[in-house]
Coordinates of C-alpha atoms in Angstrom, one line a residue:
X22 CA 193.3 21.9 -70.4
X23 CA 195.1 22.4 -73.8
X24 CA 198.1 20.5 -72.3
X25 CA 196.1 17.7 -71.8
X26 CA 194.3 18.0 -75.2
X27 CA 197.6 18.0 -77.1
X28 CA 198.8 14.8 -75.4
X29 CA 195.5 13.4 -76.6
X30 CA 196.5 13.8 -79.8
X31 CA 200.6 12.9 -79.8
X32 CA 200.2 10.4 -76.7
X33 CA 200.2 7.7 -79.6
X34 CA 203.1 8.3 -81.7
X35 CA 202.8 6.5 -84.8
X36 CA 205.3 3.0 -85.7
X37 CA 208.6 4.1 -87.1
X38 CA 207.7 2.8 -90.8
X39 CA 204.7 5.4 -90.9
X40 CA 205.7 8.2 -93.6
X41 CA 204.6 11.6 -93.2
X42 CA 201.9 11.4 -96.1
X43 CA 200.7 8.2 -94.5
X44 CA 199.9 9.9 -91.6
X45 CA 198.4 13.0 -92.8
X46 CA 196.5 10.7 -95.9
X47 CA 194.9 8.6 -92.6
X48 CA 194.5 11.5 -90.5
X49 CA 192.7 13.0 -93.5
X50 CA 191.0 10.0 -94.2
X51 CA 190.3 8.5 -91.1
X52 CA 189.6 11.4 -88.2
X53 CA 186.6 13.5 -90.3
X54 CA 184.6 10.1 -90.1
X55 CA 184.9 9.5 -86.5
X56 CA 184.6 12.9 -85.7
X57 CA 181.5 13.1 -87.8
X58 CA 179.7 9.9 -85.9
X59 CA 181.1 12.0 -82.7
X60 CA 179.4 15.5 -84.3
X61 CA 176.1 13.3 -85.4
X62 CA 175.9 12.2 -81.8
X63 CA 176.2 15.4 -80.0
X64 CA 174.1 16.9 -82.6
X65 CA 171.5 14.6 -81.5
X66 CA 171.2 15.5 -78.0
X67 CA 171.3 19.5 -78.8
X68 CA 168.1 18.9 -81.2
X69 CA 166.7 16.9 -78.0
X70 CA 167.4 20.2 -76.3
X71 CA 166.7 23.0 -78.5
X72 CA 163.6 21.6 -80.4
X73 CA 160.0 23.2 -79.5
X74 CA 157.3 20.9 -80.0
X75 CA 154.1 22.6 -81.3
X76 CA 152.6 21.2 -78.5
X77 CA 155.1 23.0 -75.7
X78 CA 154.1 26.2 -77.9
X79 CA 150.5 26.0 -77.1
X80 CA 151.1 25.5 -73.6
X81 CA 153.8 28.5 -73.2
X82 CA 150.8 30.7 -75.4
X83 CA 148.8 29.9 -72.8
X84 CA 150.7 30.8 -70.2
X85 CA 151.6 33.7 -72.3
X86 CA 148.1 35.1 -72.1
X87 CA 147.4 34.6 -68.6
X88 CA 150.2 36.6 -67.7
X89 CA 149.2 39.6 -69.9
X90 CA 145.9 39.6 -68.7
X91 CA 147.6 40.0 -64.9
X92 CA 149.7 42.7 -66.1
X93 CA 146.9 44.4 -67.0
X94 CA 144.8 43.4 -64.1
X95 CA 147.1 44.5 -61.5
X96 CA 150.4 46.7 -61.3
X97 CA 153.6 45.5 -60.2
X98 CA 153.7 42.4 -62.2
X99 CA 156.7 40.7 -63.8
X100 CA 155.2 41.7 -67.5
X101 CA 154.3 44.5 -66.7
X102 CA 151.8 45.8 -69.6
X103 CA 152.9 49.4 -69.3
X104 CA 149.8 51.5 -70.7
X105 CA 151.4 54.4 -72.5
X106 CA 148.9 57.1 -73.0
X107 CA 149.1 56.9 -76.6
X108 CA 145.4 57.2 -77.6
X109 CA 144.3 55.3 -80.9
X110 CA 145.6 55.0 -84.2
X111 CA 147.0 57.9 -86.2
X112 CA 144.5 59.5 -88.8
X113 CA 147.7 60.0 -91.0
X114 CA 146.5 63.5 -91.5
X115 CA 149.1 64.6 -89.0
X116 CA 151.3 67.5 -89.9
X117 CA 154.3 69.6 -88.6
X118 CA 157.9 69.7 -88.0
X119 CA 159.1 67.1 -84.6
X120 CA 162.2 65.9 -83.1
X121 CA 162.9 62.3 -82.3
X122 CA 165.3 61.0 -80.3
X123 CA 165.9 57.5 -79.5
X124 CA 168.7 56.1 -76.7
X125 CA 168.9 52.8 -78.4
X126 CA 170.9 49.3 -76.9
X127 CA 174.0 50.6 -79.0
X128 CA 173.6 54.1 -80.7
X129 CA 171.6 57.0 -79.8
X130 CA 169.8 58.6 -83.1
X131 CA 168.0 62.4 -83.3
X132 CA 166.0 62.5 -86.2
X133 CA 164.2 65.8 -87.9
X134 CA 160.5 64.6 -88.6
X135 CA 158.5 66.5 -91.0
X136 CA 154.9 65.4 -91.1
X137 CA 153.3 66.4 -94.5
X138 CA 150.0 64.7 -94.3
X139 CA 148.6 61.9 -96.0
X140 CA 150.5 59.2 -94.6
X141 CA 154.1 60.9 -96.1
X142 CA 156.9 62.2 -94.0
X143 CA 160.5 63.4 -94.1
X144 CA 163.3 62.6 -92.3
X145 CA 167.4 64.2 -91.4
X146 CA 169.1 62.2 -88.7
X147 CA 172.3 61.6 -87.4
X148 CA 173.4 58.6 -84.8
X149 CA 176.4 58.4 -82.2
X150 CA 177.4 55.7 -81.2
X151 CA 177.4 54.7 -77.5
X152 CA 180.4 53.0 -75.8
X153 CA 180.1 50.7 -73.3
X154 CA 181.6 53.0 -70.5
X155 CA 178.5 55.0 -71.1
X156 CA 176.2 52.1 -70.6
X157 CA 177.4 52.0 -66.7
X158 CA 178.4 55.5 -66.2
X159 CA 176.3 58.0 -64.3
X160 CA 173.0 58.5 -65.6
X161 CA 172.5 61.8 -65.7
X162 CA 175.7 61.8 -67.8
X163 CA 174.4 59.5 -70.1
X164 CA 171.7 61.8 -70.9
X165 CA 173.8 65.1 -70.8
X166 CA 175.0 63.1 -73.5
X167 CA 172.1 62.9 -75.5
X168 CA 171.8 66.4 -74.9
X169 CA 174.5 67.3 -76.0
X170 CA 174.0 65.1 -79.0
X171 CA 170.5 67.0 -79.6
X172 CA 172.4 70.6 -79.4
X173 CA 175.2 69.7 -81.8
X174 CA 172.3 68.3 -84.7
X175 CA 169.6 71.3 -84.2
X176 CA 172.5 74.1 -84.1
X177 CA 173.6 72.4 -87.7
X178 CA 169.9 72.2 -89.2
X179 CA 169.1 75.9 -87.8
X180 CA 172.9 76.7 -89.9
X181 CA 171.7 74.5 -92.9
X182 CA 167.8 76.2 -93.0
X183 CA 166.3 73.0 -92.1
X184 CA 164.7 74.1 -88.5
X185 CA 163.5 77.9 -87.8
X186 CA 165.9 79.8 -85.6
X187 CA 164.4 80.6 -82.0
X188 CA 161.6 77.6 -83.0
X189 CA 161.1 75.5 -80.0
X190 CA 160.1 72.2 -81.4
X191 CA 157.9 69.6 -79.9
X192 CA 160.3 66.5 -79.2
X193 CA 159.4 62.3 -78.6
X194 CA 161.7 60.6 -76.8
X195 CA 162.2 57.1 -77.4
X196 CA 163.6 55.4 -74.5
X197 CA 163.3 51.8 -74.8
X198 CA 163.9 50.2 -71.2
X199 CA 160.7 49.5 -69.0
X200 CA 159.3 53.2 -67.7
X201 CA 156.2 53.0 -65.2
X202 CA 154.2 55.8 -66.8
X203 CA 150.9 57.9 -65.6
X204 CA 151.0 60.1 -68.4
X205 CA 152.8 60.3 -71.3
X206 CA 156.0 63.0 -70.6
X207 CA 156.7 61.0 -67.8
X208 CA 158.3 57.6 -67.2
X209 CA 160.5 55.7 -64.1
X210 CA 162.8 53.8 -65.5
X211 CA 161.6 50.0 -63.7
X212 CA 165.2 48.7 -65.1
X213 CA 167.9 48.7 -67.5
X214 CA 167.7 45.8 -70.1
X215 CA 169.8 45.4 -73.1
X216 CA 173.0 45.5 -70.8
X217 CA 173.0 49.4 -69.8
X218 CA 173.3 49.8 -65.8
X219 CA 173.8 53.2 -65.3
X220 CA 173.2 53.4 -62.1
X221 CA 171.2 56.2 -60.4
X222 CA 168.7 56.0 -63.0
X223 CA 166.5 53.1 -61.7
X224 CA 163.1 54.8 -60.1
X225 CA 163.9 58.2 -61.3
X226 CA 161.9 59.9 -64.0
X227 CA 163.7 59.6 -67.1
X228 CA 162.2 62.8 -68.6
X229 CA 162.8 65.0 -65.8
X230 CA 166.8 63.7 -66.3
X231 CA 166.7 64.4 -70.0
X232 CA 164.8 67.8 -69.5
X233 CA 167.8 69.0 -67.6
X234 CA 170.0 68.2 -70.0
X235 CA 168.6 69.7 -72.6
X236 CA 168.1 73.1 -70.1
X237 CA 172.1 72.1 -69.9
X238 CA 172.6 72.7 -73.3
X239 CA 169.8 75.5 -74.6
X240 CA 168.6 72.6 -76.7
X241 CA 165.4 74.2 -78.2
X242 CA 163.0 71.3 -78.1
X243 CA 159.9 70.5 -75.8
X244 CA 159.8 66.4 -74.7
X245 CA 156.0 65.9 -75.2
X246 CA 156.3 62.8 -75.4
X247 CA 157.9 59.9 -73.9
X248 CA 157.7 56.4 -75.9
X249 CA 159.4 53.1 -76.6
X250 CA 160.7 51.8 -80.2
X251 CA 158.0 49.1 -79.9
X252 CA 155.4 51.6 -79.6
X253 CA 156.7 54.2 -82.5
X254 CA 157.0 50.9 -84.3
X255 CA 153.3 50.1 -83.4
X256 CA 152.0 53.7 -84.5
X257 CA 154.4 54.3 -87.4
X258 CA 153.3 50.6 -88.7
X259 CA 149.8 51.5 -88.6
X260 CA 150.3 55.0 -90.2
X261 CA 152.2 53.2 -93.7
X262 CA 149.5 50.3 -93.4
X263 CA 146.4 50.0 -91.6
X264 CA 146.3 46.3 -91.1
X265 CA 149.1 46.7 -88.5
X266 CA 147.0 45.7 -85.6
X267 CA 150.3 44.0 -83.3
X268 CA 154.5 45.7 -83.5
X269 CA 157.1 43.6 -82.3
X270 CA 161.3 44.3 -81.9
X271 CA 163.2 41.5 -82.2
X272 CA 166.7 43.1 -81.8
X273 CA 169.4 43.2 -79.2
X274 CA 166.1 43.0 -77.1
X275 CA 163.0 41.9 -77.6
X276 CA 159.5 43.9 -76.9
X277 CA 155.9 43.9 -78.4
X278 CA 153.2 46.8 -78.1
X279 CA 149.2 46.1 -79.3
X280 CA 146.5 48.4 -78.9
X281 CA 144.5 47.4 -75.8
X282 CA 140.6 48.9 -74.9
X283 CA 140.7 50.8 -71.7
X284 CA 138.2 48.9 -70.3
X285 CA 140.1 45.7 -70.5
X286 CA 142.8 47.3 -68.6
X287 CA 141.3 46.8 -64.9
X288 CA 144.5 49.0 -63.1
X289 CA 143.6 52.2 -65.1
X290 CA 139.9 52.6 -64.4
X291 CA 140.2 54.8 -61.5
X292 CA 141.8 57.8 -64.4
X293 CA 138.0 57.8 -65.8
X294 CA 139.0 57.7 -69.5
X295 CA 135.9 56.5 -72.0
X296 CA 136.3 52.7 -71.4
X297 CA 135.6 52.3 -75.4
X298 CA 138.6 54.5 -75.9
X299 CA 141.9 52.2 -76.9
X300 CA 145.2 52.8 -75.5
X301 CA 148.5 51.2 -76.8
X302 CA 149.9 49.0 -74.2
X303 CA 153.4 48.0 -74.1
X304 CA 154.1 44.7 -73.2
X305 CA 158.0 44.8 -72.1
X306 CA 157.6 40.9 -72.4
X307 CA 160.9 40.0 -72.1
X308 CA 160.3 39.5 -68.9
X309 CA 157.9 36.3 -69.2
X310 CA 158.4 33.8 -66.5
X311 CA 161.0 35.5 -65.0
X312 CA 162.3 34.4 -61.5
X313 CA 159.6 31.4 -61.5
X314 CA 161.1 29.8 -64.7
X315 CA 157.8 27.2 -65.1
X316 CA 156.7 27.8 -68.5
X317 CA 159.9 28.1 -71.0
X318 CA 162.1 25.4 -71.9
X319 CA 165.4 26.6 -70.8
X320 CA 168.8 24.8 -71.5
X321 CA 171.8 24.4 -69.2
X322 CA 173.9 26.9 -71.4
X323 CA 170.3 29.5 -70.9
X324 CA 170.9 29.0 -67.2
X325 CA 174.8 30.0 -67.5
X326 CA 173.9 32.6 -69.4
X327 CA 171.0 33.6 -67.2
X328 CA 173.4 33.4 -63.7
X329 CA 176.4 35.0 -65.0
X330 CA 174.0 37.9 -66.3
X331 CA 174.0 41.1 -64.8
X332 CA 170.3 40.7 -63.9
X333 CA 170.0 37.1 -62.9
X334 CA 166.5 35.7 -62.9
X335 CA 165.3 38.6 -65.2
X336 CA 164.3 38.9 -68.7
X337 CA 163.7 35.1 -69.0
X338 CA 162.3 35.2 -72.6
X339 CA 164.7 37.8 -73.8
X340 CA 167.6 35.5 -72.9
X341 CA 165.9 32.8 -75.1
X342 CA 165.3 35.0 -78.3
X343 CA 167.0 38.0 -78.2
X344 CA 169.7 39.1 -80.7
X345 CA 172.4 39.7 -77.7
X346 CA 172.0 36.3 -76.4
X347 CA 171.9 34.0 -79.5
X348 CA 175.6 33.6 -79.9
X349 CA 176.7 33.5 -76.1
X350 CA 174.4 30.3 -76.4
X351 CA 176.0 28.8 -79.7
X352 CA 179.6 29.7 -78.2
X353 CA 178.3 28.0 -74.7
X354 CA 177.9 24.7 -76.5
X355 CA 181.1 25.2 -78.1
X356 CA 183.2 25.4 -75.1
X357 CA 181.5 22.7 -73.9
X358 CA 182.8 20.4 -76.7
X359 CA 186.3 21.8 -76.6
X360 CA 186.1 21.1 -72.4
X361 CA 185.5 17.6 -73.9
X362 CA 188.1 17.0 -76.7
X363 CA 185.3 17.2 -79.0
X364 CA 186.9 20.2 -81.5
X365 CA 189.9 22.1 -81.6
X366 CA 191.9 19.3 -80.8
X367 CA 195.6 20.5 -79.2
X368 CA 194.4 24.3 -81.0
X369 CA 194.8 27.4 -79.1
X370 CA 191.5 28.3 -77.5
X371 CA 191.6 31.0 -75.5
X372 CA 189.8 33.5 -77.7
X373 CA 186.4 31.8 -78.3
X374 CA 186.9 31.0 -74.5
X375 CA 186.2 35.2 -73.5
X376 CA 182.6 35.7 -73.1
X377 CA 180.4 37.4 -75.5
X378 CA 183.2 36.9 -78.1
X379 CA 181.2 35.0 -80.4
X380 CA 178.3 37.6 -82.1
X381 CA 175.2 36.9 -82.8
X382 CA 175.7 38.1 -86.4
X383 CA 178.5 35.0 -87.1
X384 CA 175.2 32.5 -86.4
X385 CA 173.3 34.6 -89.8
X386 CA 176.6 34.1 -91.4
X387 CA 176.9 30.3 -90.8
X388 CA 173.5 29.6 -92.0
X389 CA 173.4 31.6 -94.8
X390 CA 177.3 30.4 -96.4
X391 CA 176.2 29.3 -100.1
X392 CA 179.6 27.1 -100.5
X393 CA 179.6 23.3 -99.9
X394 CA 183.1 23.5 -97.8
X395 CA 181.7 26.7 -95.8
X396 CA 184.2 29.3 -96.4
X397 CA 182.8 31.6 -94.4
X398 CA 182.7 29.4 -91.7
X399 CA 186.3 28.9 -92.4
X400 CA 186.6 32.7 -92.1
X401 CA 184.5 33.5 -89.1
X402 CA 187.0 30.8 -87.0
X403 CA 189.9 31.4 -88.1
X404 CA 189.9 35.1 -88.6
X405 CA 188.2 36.0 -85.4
X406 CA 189.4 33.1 -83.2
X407 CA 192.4 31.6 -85.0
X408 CA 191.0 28.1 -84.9
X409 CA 191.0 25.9 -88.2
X410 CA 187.9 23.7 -88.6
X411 CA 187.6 20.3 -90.3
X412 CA 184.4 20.2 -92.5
X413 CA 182.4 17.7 -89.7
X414 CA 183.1 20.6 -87.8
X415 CA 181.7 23.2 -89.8
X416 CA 178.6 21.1 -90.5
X417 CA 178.1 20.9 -87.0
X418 CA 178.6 24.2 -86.1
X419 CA 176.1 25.2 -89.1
X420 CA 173.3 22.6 -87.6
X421 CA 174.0 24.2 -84.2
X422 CA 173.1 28.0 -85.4
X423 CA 169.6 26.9 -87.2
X424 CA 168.6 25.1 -84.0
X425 CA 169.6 28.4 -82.0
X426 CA 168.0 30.6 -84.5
X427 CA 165.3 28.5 -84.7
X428 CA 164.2 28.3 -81.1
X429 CA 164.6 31.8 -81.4
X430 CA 161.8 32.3 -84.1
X431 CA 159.3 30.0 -82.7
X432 CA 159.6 31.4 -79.2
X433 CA 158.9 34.4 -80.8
X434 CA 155.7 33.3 -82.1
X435 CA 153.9 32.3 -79.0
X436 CA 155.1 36.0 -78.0
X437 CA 153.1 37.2 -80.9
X438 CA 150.0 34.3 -80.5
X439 CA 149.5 35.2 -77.4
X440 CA 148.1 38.5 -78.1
X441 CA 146.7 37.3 -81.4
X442 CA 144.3 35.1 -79.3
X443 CA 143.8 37.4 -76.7
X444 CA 142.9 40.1 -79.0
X445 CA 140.6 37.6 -80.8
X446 CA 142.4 38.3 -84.2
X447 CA 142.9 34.9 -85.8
X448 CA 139.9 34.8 -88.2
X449 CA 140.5 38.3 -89.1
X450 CA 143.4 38.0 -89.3
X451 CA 146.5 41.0 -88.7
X452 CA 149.9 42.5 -90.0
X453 CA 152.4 42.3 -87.5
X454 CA 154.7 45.3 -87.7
X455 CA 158.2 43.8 -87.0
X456 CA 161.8 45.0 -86.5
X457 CA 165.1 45.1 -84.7
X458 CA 168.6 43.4 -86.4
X459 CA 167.0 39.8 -85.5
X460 CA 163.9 40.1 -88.1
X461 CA 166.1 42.2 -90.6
X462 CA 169.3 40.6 -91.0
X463 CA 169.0 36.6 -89.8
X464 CA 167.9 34.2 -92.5
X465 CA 164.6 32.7 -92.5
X466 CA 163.9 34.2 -89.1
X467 CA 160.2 35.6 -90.5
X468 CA 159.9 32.2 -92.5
X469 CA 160.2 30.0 -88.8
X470 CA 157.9 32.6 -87.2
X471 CA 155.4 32.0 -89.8
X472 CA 155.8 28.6 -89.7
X473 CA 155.4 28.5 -86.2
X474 CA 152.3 30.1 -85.8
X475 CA 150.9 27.6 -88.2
X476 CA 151.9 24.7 -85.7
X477 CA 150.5 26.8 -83.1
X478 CA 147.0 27.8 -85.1
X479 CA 146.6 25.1 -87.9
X480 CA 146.1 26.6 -91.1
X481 CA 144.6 29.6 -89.6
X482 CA 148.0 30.6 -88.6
X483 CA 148.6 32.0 -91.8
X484 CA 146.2 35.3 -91.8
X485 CA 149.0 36.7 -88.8
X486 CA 151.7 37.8 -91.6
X487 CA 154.6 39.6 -90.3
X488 CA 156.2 42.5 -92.4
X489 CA 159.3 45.0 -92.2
X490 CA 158.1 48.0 -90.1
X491 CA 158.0 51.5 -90.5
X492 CA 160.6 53.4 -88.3
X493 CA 159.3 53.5 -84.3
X494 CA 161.7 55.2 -82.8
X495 CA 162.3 57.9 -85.3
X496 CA 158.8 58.8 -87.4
X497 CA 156.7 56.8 -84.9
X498 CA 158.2 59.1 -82.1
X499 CA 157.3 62.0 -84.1
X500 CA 154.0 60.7 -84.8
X501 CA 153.3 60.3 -80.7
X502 CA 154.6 63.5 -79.9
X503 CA 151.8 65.1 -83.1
X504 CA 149.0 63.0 -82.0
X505 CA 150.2 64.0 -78.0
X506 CA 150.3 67.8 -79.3
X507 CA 146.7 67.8 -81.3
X508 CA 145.1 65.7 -78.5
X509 CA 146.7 67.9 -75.2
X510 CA 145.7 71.0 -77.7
X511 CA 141.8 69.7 -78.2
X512 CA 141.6 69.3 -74.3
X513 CA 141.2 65.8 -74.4
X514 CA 143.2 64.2 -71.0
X515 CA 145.4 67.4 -71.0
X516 CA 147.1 65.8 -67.5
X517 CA 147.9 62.1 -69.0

């Protein structure tokens, strides 16, 4: 293929008169124009591709909705609206001393948690970071792991005076893959997301693995509870500020958590719990239209990206919005144009050629590069990739990352109106708890949620505000495992 592009480009050698500043002065002069008409038209179609009409969003919120009421209907569904046995907001009068510990898409954390009432807290954490052998290694390794992790942070706060010696401390686990749960220290893992696949860990009761581990390594903690970021997020949101009626994670994956009325969820009613009593559900709606593929409007590079997956047909609208996805799309389109003699003309490509070589984080760079020639475009391509980039080029590439990120952001919002109108919240109107590197670190990703519930809503859209959330997977986990504690120690559902 590069043999062929560099004859392209010398296959016309120019007339013996030309001088060498000629050329370059018309190569200067003349190749950013065509290559710009070349960019405008390409640019074109991806627009055609990547653009969500407000009407498509009402539809897929629509669709949305139907299949979270299913989810809670029945069991086994493809969103599967995992009721967590997390019972109603926290009173923020909670108090004590907790461990959190969260197995995260790329580091595992272990937090300290002290609860002083109020609505205040403390927190001492540490993080290792996970390597990707890990991610596919045994399971119960991966959690003798965390264990071991856990042992080496309590043994220095018991040196330092921070925890009690011989206290056995009551311990949330944050494990944020989709767990089938019928009480809350217990979970099966349904499947890895976020590209884990340790295998022998699938169907098993991840708190029953960790638990040994923990026995492994005379860790002296109790799991009380077991929870997902979305629902510490959900929890720990609510604790700062009360409005928080909806938490979402838009990260290297993407989740949401809400707090449902048991008597709206139809597959629970046989454990007797007070129908009025709410219960946080979480969604794990990533998975929306999965395997069917009817409602979202996927690309050809979504369906590369989808086949080539380690769980083809899965995770549908994670693979449209997520943070690990965004710039395998970008990079998608990208070979495409090289395949083409589009860019890079007679350049060496093979490095933006390896898959997943082009991060998600480059995109927030692109769009947010203050300079008119793009430096930091400049940078991204030819430190990372050694490719140069003429400026049509780094136009393109910077009108290409806001319709990815874009998508992104608006997808998002029908996540987020679809339990808005479920829960009948619109009028009211709600804070929406929201985190993960997406919502943190990506320009104007909030702004383009915003903006697209107001094309979903009208006006109305603007009473749903999203804001930065309080930590889930490290205070919210703590919280869980104090509410868990006071709730177990009142007698109230001791068995779920």
């Amino acid at each position: 293929m590069a043999a062929a592009r560099q004859n392209s480009v010398s296959g016309t050698p120019p007339p013996a008169h030309t001088t060498l500043a000629y050329t370059r002065t018309s190569e200067v002069e003349d190749l950013p124009h065509a290559t710009k008409k070349k960019m405008a038209d390409h640019l074109r179609k991806l627009e055609a591709m990547f653009t969500i009409t407000p009407q498509r969003m009402r539809m897929i919120v629509e669709a949305f909705k139907e299949t979270l009421e299913n989810g809670l209907a029945k069991p086994g569904q493809v969103v599967p609206m995992i009721p967590t046995y997390v019972f109603g907001w926290p009173t923020a009068d909670e108090t004590g001393e907790f461990l959190a510990v969260d197995l995260g898409g790329t580091n595992l954390r272990v937090c300290l948690v002290r609860l002083t009432g109020g609505g205040k807290f403390e927190i001492t954490q540490s993080k290792y970071r996970l390597t990707e052998e890990q991610k596919q290694d045994d399971g119960q390794k991966l959690f003798d792991f965390c264990g071991e992790c856990l042992k080496a942070f309590t043994d220095a706060n018991i040196e330092s005076g921070e925890i009690q010696k011989d206290k056995i401390l009551p311990l949330g686990f944050t494990f944020s893959y989709p767990c089938s749960q019928d009480r809350i220290d217990h979970g099966e893992l349904i499947r890895w997301t976020k590209g884990f696949g340790a295998p022998n860990t699938e169907g098993h009761d991840v708190v029953a693995m960790f638990r040994k581990s923990l026995a492994l390594h005379s860790v002296p903690a109790e799991v009380v509870a077991l929870t997902c970021d979305t629902t510490g997020t959900l929890i720990a949101s609510h604790y700062v500020n009360p409005a928080t009626k909806i938490a979402c994670i838009f990260g290297t994956g993407c989740n949401a958590a809400y707090m449902e009325r048991v008597g709206d969820i139809p597959k629970i009613a046989h454990l007797g719990i007070d129908p009025n009593a709410e219960m946080a559900i979480n969604c794990e709606w990533g998975a929306f239209d999965s395997f069917e593929h009817e409602n979202l409007p996927r690309t050809k590079y979504d369906v590369i990206i989808d086949e080539k997956s380690n769980k083809p047909g899965e995770q549908a609208f994670e693979k449209l919005i997520s943070g690990r996805y965004l710039g395998e799309i970008l990079r998608l389109v990208i070979c495409q144009l090289i395949d083409e003699g589009t860019v890079f003309l007679g350049q060496n490509t093979y490095k933006i050629e390896i898959a997943y070589s082009f991060d998600t984080a480059f995109l927030s760079l692109m769009e947010s590069d203050p300079t008119d020639e793009l430096l930091m475009i400049i940078g991204i391509f030819s430190h990372f990739f050694a490719l140069e980039t003429t400026l049509a080029e780094r136009q393109f590439f910077r009108a290409l990352a806001k319709l990815v990120g874009r998508r992104a952001a608006r997808l998002s919002a029908c996540g987020i109106a679809a339990i808005v109108s479920k829960m009948g919240y619109l009028d009211e109107g709600c804070a929406v708890g929201a985190d993960g590197s997406l919502y943190n670190k990506y320009p104007g990703f909030a702004d383009r949620i915003h903006e697209g519930l107001v094309d979903i809503f009208g006006e109305k859209g603007r009473n749903i505000v999203t804001h930065h959330a309080e930590d889930g997977s490290g205070i919210g986990s703590a919280i869980v495992a104090a509410m868990t504690k006071i709730r177990k120690d009142a007698g109230l559902y001791p068995d779920l």
